[in-house]
Amino acid sequence: MDLLGKNENIYNLVHWSNDTEGFHLSAQHPLILQIGVIDQCVDRAIIRQKVHAVLLEVLSTHFRCAIERVHVKRVAGSALQCVVRTGDDQVVQPKISISYTHDLALVAISLDQSIGLDLLKVDSHFLSQAWQDVAQLYLPPAIAWEIAQLTQADGALRFAQEWLKLEASFKCAGLALCEYSPAHHHHFSDCRYFPLVLPQPYLAVLALKAE
């Protein structure tokens, strides 16, 4: 059964072009920034720095405050923590989720909903990985069994879709990724999933949960 929701214009996907004035954060629709990363960059620290700089710029522009008033903290095993002291001295805590490959990054920003985002580049390198073993460990047994019945190509694509949902779910719930457990999957029952429209070979899924 396909659990991915249809695109109901639930989000705004924009290409980052250093024009923060053109972006608007809405209470109804999360903003997703598509950011080109340094060509073929393999240093995750450099990628994080670039994405972090863009995030600070967008939030400071939207909330009309200095960049120094935007604080984003990574905490292992939990959702990103973000605190902004706005230009009129209010304190807000937007929800943030980030995912990236070596050449593309996505940043999701929501004002009032828990949010999770995951991105994959389904290329020859991905297809050569031992994803069948990962499916057995991390996905619900029924889904792992269904994937095992498919051809190599179809199974790889189905695994990618399910893995994206899984990663996005954990991020949305603010939990660290772990092997399959019915107890953890109980937290995902009220998540809604939306595939993002990206150029091939990229796939991404947005998970949303109302507060």
PDB file of C-alpha atoms in Angstrom:
ATOM      1  CA  MET A   1       0.000   0.000   0.000  1.00  0.00           C
ATOM      2  CA  ASP A   2       1.344   3.425  -0.960  1.00  0.00           C
ATOM      3  CA  LEU A   3       1.467   5.606   2.138  1.00  0.00           C
ATOM      4  CA  LEU A   4       2.890   8.645   0.380  1.00  0.00           C
ATOM      5  CA  GLY A   5       0.371  11.462   0.326  1.00  0.00           C
ATOM      6  CA  LYS A   6      -0.412  13.362  -2.845  1.00  0.00           C
ATOM      7  CA  ASN A   7       1.114  16.803  -3.238  1.00  0.00           C
ATOM      8  CA  GLU A   8      -1.620  19.072  -1.905  1.00  0.00           C
ATOM      9  CA  ASN A   9       0.535  22.203  -2.157  1.00  0.00           C
ATOM     10  CA  ILE A  10       1.364  21.459   1.457  1.00  0.00           C
ATOM     11  CA  TYR A  11       4.860  22.882   1.101  1.00  0.00           C
ATOM     12  CA  ASN A  12       6.764  25.535  -0.846  1.00  0.00           C
ATOM     13  CA  LEU A  13       9.888  24.207  -2.587  1.00  0.00           C
ATOM     14  CA  VAL A  14      12.253  26.933  -3.755  1.00  0.00           C
ATOM     15  CA  HIS A  15      15.748  27.055  -5.208  1.00  0.00           C
ATOM     16  CA  TRP A  16      18.170  29.009  -3.060  1.00  0.00           C
ATOM     17  CA  SER A  17      19.566  31.945  -5.043  1.00  0.00           C
ATOM     18  CA  ASN A  18      20.792  34.246  -2.260  1.00  0.00           C
ATOM     19  CA  ASP A  19      17.602  36.271  -2.566  1.00  0.00           C
ATOM     20  CA  THR A  20      16.091  35.956   0.876  1.00  0.00           C
ATOM     21  CA  GLU A  21      13.672  38.792   0.206  1.00  0.00           C
ATOM     22  CA  GLY A  22      11.779  36.520  -2.170  1.00  0.00           C
ATOM     23  CA  PHE A  23      11.051  33.851   0.452  1.00  0.00           C
ATOM     24  CA  HIS A  24       8.157  33.803   2.847  1.00  0.00           C
ATOM     25  CA  LEU A  25       7.549  31.544   5.821  1.00  0.00           C
ATOM     26  CA  SER A  26       3.908  30.659   6.230  1.00  0.00           C
ATOM     27  CA  ALA A  27       2.108  29.076   9.171  1.00  0.00           C
ATOM     28  CA  GLN A  28       0.234  26.850   6.717  1.00  0.00           C
ATOM     29  CA  HIS A  29       3.048  25.744   4.420  1.00  0.00           C
ATOM     30  CA  PRO A  30       6.577  24.700   5.373  1.00  0.00           C
ATOM     31  CA  LEU A  31       9.339  26.269   3.306  1.00  0.00           C
ATOM     32  CA  ILE A  32      11.829  23.906   1.697  1.00  0.00           C
ATOM     33  CA  LEU A  33      15.062  25.332   0.338  1.00  0.00           C
ATOM     34  CA  GLN A  34      16.907  23.420  -2.373  1.00  0.00           C
ATOM     35  CA  ILE A  35      20.578  24.341  -2.031  1.00  0.00           C
ATOM     36  CA  GLY A  36      23.340  23.426  -4.452  1.00  0.00           C
ATOM     37  CA  VAL A  37      26.382  22.301  -2.488  1.00  0.00           C
ATOM     38  CA  ILE A  38      30.051  22.738  -3.395  1.00  0.00           C
ATOM     39  CA  ASP A  39      30.696  20.563  -6.448  1.00  0.00           C
ATOM     40  CA  GLN A  40      31.341  16.956  -5.486  1.00  0.00           C
ATOM     41  CA  CYS A  41      32.011  17.969  -1.898  1.00  0.00           C
ATOM     42  CA  VAL A  42      32.670  14.965   0.332  1.00  0.00           C
ATOM     43  CA  ASP A  43      33.444  16.883   3.520  1.00  0.00           C
ATOM     44  CA  ARG A  44      30.250  16.765   5.565  1.00  0.00           C
ATOM     45  CA  ALA A  45      31.512  19.554   7.826  1.00  0.00           C
ATOM     46  CA  ILE A  46      31.818  21.925   4.843  1.00  0.00           C
ATOM     47  CA  ILE A  47      28.339  21.002   3.632  1.00  0.00           C
ATOM     48  CA  ARG A  48      26.892  21.620   7.103  1.00  0.00           C
ATOM     49  CA  GLN A  49      28.607  25.009   7.289  1.00  0.00           C
ATOM     50  CA  LYS A  50      27.135  26.144   3.979  1.00  0.00           C
ATOM     51  CA  VAL A  51      23.641  24.907   4.837  1.00  0.00           C
ATOM     52  CA  HIS A  52      23.870  26.459   8.308  1.00  0.00           C
ATOM     53  CA  ALA A  53      24.843  29.840   6.807  1.00  0.00           C
ATOM     54  CA  VAL A  54      21.866  29.782   4.424  1.00  0.00           C
ATOM     55  CA  LEU A  55      19.495  28.802   7.233  1.00  0.00           C
ATOM     56  CA  LEU A  56      20.668  31.661   9.460  1.00  0.00           C
ATOM     57  CA  GLU A  57      20.293  34.149   6.625  1.00  0.00           C
ATOM     58  CA  VAL A  58      16.775  33.064   5.742  1.00  0.00           C
ATOM     59  CA  LEU A  59      15.554  33.064   9.346  1.00  0.00           C
ATOM     60  CA  SER A  60      17.148  36.401  10.216  1.00  0.00           C
ATOM     61  CA  THR A  61      15.564  37.995   7.139  1.00  0.00           C
ATOM     62  CA  HIS A  62      12.127  36.554   7.817  1.00  0.00           C
ATOM     63  CA  PHE A  63      12.094  37.511  11.487  1.00  0.00           C
ATOM     64  CA  ARG A  64      13.778  40.876  10.829  1.00  0.00           C
ATOM     65  CA  CYS A  65      16.606  40.365  13.255  1.00  0.00           C
ATOM     66  CA  ALA A  66      20.390  40.143  13.252  1.00  0.00           C
ATOM     67  CA  ILE A  67      21.917  36.779  12.361  1.00  0.00           C
ATOM     68  CA  GLU A  68      23.419  36.735  15.850  1.00  0.00           C
ATOM     69  CA  ARG A  69      19.886  36.413  17.247  1.00  0.00           C
ATOM     70  CA  VAL A  70      19.306  33.116  15.427  1.00  0.00           C
ATOM     71  CA  HIS A  71      20.613  30.055  17.247  1.00  0.00           C
ATOM     72  CA  VAL A  72      20.575  26.554  15.774  1.00  0.00           C
ATOM     73  CA  LYS A  73      21.912  23.651  17.806  1.00  0.00           C
ATOM     74  CA  ARG A  74      22.510  20.077  16.722  1.00  0.00           C
ATOM     75  CA  VAL A  75      21.823  17.516  19.430  1.00  0.00           C
ATOM     76  CA  ALA A  76      22.724  13.912  18.677  1.00  0.00           C
ATOM     77  CA  GLY A  77      19.664  11.683  18.496  1.00  0.00           C
ATOM     78  CA  SER A  78      17.081  14.471  18.495  1.00  0.00           C
ATOM     79  CA  ALA A  79      15.603  17.145  16.274  1.00  0.00           C
ATOM     80  CA  LEU A  80      17.533  20.319  15.499  1.00  0.00           C
ATOM     81  CA  GLN A  81      16.865  22.989  18.083  1.00  0.00           C
ATOM     82  CA  CYS A  82      16.277  26.503  16.797  1.00  0.00           C
ATOM     83  CA  VAL A  83      15.590  29.650  18.814  1.00  0.00           C
ATOM     84  CA  VAL A  84      15.108  33.093  17.259  1.00  0.00           C
ATOM     85  CA  ARG A  85      14.772  36.386  19.078  1.00  0.00           C
ATOM     86  CA  THR A  86      12.836  38.464  16.564  1.00  0.00           C
ATOM     87  CA  GLY A  87      13.206  42.121  15.711  1.00  0.00           C
ATOM     88  CA  ASP A  88      10.320  42.987  18.045  1.00  0.00           C
ATOM     89  CA  ASP A  89      11.968  40.932  20.813  1.00  0.00           C
ATOM     90  CA  GLN A  90       9.704  37.892  20.746  1.00  0.00           C
ATOM     91  CA  VAL A  91      11.166  34.414  21.097  1.00  0.00           C
ATOM     92  CA  VAL A  92      10.099  31.848  18.468  1.00  0.00           C
ATOM     93  CA  GLN A  93      11.191  28.265  17.913  1.00  0.00           C
ATOM     94  CA  PRO A  94      10.693  27.210  14.286  1.00  0.00           C
ATOM     95  CA  LYS A  95      10.987  23.527  13.424  1.00  0.00           C
ATOM     96  CA  ILE A  96      13.948  22.613  11.211  1.00  0.00           C
ATOM     97  CA  SER A  97      14.934  19.492   9.295  1.00  0.00           C
ATOM     98  CA  ILE A  98      17.968  19.124   7.021  1.00  0.00           C
ATOM     99  CA  SER A  99      19.130  16.425   4.630  1.00  0.00           C
ATOM    100  CA  TYR A 100      21.916  16.420   2.057  1.00  0.00           C
ATOM    101  CA  THR A 101      24.004  14.400  -0.360  1.00  0.00           C
ATOM    102  CA  HIS A 102      27.482  15.420  -1.544  1.00  0.00           C
ATOM    103  CA  ASP A 103      26.038  17.833  -4.124  1.00  0.00           C
ATOM    104  CA  LEU A 104      22.542  18.836  -2.992  1.00  0.00           C
ATOM    105  CA  ALA A 105      20.974  19.889   0.290  1.00  0.00           C
ATOM    106  CA  LEU A 106      17.380  20.412   1.384  1.00  0.00           C
ATOM    107  CA  VAL A 107      16.309  22.485   4.377  1.00  0.00           C
ATOM    108  CA  ALA A 108      12.726  22.348   5.661  1.00  0.00           C
ATOM    109  CA  ILE A 109      11.444  25.126   7.931  1.00  0.00           C
ATOM    110  CA  SER A 110       8.053  25.027   9.654  1.00  0.00           C
ATOM    111  CA  LEU A 111       6.581  27.541  12.072  1.00  0.00           C
ATOM    112  CA  ASP A 112       4.069  25.281  13.802  1.00  0.00           C
ATOM    113  CA  GLN A 113       4.404  21.629  12.758  1.00  0.00           C
ATOM    114  CA  SER A 114       6.907  18.939  13.631  1.00  0.00           C
ATOM    115  CA  ILE A 115       8.755  18.187  10.451  1.00  0.00           C
ATOM    116  CA  GLY A 116      11.108  15.581   9.039  1.00  0.00           C
ATOM    117  CA  LEU A 117      12.911  15.565   5.713  1.00  0.00           C
ATOM    118  CA  ASP A 118      15.128  13.022   3.998  1.00  0.00           C
ATOM    119  CA  LEU A 119      16.970  13.066   0.686  1.00  0.00           C
ATOM    120  CA  LEU A 120      18.630  10.305  -1.349  1.00  0.00           C
ATOM    121  CA  LYS A 121      20.584  10.230  -4.579  1.00  0.00           C
ATOM    122  CA  VAL A 122      19.525   6.962  -6.196  1.00  0.00           C
ATOM    123  CA  ASP A 123      22.507   6.480  -8.506  1.00  0.00           C
ATOM    124  CA  SER A 124      24.774   3.563  -9.370  1.00  0.00           C
ATOM    125  CA  HIS A 125      26.611   3.942  -6.068  1.00  0.00           C
ATOM    126  CA  PHE A 126      23.350   3.642  -4.129  1.00  0.00           C
ATOM    127  CA  LEU A 127      22.244   0.648  -6.169  1.00  0.00           C
ATOM    128  CA  SER A 128      25.540  -1.129  -5.459  1.00  0.00           C
ATOM    129  CA  GLN A 129      25.041  -0.959  -1.682  1.00  0.00           C
ATOM    130  CA  ALA A 130      23.780  -3.886   0.404  1.00  0.00           C
ATOM    131  CA  TRP A 131      20.375  -2.265   0.847  1.00  0.00           C
ATOM    132  CA  GLN A 132      18.659  -5.661   1.167  1.00  0.00           C
ATOM    133  CA  ASP A 133      20.388  -6.245   4.513  1.00  0.00           C
ATOM    134  CA  VAL A 134      19.453  -2.755   5.694  1.00  0.00           C
ATOM    135  CA  ALA A 135      15.822  -3.392   4.759  1.00  0.00           C
ATOM    136  CA  GLN A 136      15.723  -6.522   6.903  1.00  0.00           C
ATOM    137  CA  LEU A 137      17.087  -4.668   9.929  1.00  0.00           C
ATOM    138  CA  TYR A 138      15.245  -1.355   9.779  1.00  0.00           C
ATOM    139  CA  LEU A 139      11.987  -1.713   7.886  1.00  0.00           C
ATOM    140  CA  PRO A 140       8.794  -3.359   9.169  1.00  0.00           C
ATOM    141  CA  PRO A 141       8.962  -7.104   8.401  1.00  0.00           C
ATOM    142  CA  ALA A 142       5.955  -7.034   6.058  1.00  0.00           C
ATOM    143  CA  ILE A 143       7.482  -4.260   3.946  1.00  0.00           C
ATOM    144  CA  ALA A 144      10.923  -5.907   3.927  1.00  0.00           C
ATOM    145  CA  TRP A 145       9.253  -9.122   2.713  1.00  0.00           C
ATOM    146  CA  GLU A 146       7.414  -7.276  -0.075  1.00  0.00           C
ATOM    147  CA  ILE A 147      10.672  -5.673  -1.229  1.00  0.00           C
ATOM    148  CA  ALA A 148      12.415  -9.059  -1.264  1.00  0.00           C
ATOM    149  CA  GLN A 149       9.848 -10.334  -3.786  1.00  0.00           C
ATOM    150  CA  LEU A 150      10.679  -7.615  -6.328  1.00  0.00           C
ATOM    151  CA  THR A 151      13.320  -7.520  -9.029  1.00  0.00           C
ATOM    152  CA  GLN A 152      16.652  -5.907  -8.163  1.00  0.00           C
ATOM    153  CA  ALA A 153      15.767  -2.608  -9.849  1.00  0.00           C
ATOM    154  CA  ASP A 154      12.203  -2.415  -8.532  1.00  0.00           C
ATOM    155  CA  GLY A 155      13.319  -3.535  -5.087  1.00  0.00           C
ATOM    156  CA  ALA A 156      15.994  -0.836  -4.919  1.00  0.00           C
ATOM    157  CA  LEU A 157      13.479   1.873  -5.816  1.00  0.00           C
ATOM    158  CA  ARG A 158      10.903   0.593  -3.312  1.00  0.00           C
ATOM    159  CA  PHE A 159      13.581   0.388  -0.637  1.00  0.00           C
ATOM    160  CA  ALA A 160      14.636   3.979  -1.357  1.00  0.00           C
ATOM    161  CA  GLN A 161      11.030   5.183  -0.979  1.00  0.00           C
ATOM    162  CA  GLU A 162      10.527   3.307   2.289  1.00  0.00           C
ATOM    163  CA  TRP A 163      13.900   4.395   3.664  1.00  0.00           C
ATOM    164  CA  LEU A 164      13.092   8.035   2.957  1.00  0.00           C
ATOM    165  CA  LYS A 165       9.806   7.703   4.837  1.00  0.00           C
ATOM    166  CA  LEU A 166      11.565   5.973   7.724  1.00  0.00           C
ATOM    167  CA  GLU A 167      14.308   8.596   8.100  1.00  0.00           C
ATOM    168  CA  ALA A 168      11.803  11.448   7.734  1.00  0.00           C
ATOM    169  CA  SER A 169       9.576   9.825  10.383  1.00  0.00           C
ATOM    170  CA  PHE A 170      12.361   9.555  12.942  1.00  0.00           C
ATOM    171  CA  LYS A 171      13.370  13.168  12.315  1.00  0.00           C
ATOM    172  CA  CYS A 172       9.766  14.314  12.605  1.00  0.00           C
ATOM    173  CA  ALA A 173       9.416  12.504  15.930  1.00  0.00           C
ATOM    174  CA  GLY A 174      12.750  13.849  17.181  1.00  0.00           C
ATOM    175  CA  LEU A 175      14.133  10.327  17.625  1.00  0.00           C
ATOM    176  CA  ALA A 176      17.455   8.764  16.693  1.00  0.00           C
ATOM    177  CA  LEU A 177      17.328   6.222  13.876  1.00  0.00           C
ATOM    178  CA  CYS A 178      17.355   2.638  15.133  1.00  0.00           C
ATOM    179  CA  GLU A 179      16.530  -0.872  13.984  1.00  0.00           C
ATOM    180  CA  TYR A 180      12.868  -1.830  13.585  1.00  0.00           C
ATOM    181  CA  SER A 181      10.732  -1.817  16.714  1.00  0.00           C
ATOM    182  CA  PRO A 182       6.912  -1.707  16.840  1.00  0.00           C
ATOM    183  CA  ALA A 183       7.205   0.690  19.785  1.00  0.00           C
ATOM    184  CA  HIS A 184       9.059   3.256  17.708  1.00  0.00           C
ATOM    185  CA  HIS A 185       6.736   2.955  14.743  1.00  0.00           C
ATOM    186  CA  HIS A 186       3.810   3.771  17.032  1.00  0.00           C
ATOM    187  CA  HIS A 187       5.166   7.339  17.123  1.00  0.00           C
ATOM    188  CA  PHE A 188       4.734   7.642  13.350  1.00  0.00           C
ATOM    189  CA  SER A 189       1.031   6.792  13.132  1.00  0.00           C
ATOM    190  CA  ASP A 190      -0.050  10.424  12.747  1.00  0.00           C
ATOM    191  CA  CYS A 191       2.654  11.432  10.270  1.00  0.00           C
ATOM    192  CA  ARG A 192       1.703  12.429   6.743  1.00  0.00           C
ATOM    193  CA  TYR A 193       4.193  11.886   3.922  1.00  0.00           C
ATOM    194  CA  PHE A 194       4.784  13.997   0.833  1.00  0.00           C
ATOM    195  CA  PRO A 195       7.266  13.133  -1.938  1.00  0.00           C
ATOM    196  CA  LEU A 196       9.126  16.181  -3.238  1.00  0.00           C
ATOM    197  CA  VAL A 197       9.476  16.811  -6.952  1.00  0.00           C
ATOM    198  CA  LEU A 198      13.220  16.840  -7.660  1.00  0.00           C
ATOM    199  CA  PRO A 199      15.347  16.174 -10.745  1.00  0.00           C
ATOM    200  CA  GLN A 200      16.543  12.610 -11.222  1.00  0.00           C
ATOM    201  CA  PRO A 201      18.257  10.776  -9.610  1.00  0.00           C
ATOM    202  CA  TYR A 202      17.191  12.537  -6.401  1.00  0.00           C
ATOM    203  CA  LEU A 203      14.288  11.410  -4.238  1.00  0.00           C
ATOM    204  CA  ALA A 204      13.046  13.121  -1.087  1.00  0.00           C
ATOM    205  CA  VAL A 205      10.165  12.791   1.340  1.00  0.00           C
ATOM    206  CA  LEU A 206       8.701  15.322   3.756  1.00  0.00           C
ATOM    207  CA  ALA A 207       6.982  14.067   6.935  1.00  0.00           C
ATOM    208  CA  LEU A 208       4.597  16.377   8.776  1.00  0.00           C
ATOM    209  CA  LYS A 209       2.830  15.974  12.088  1.00  0.00           C
ATOM    210  CA  ALA A 210       0.452  18.576  13.470  1.00  0.00           C
ATOM    211  CA  GLU A 211       1.213  19.803  16.983  1.00  0.00           C
TER     212      GLU A 211
END
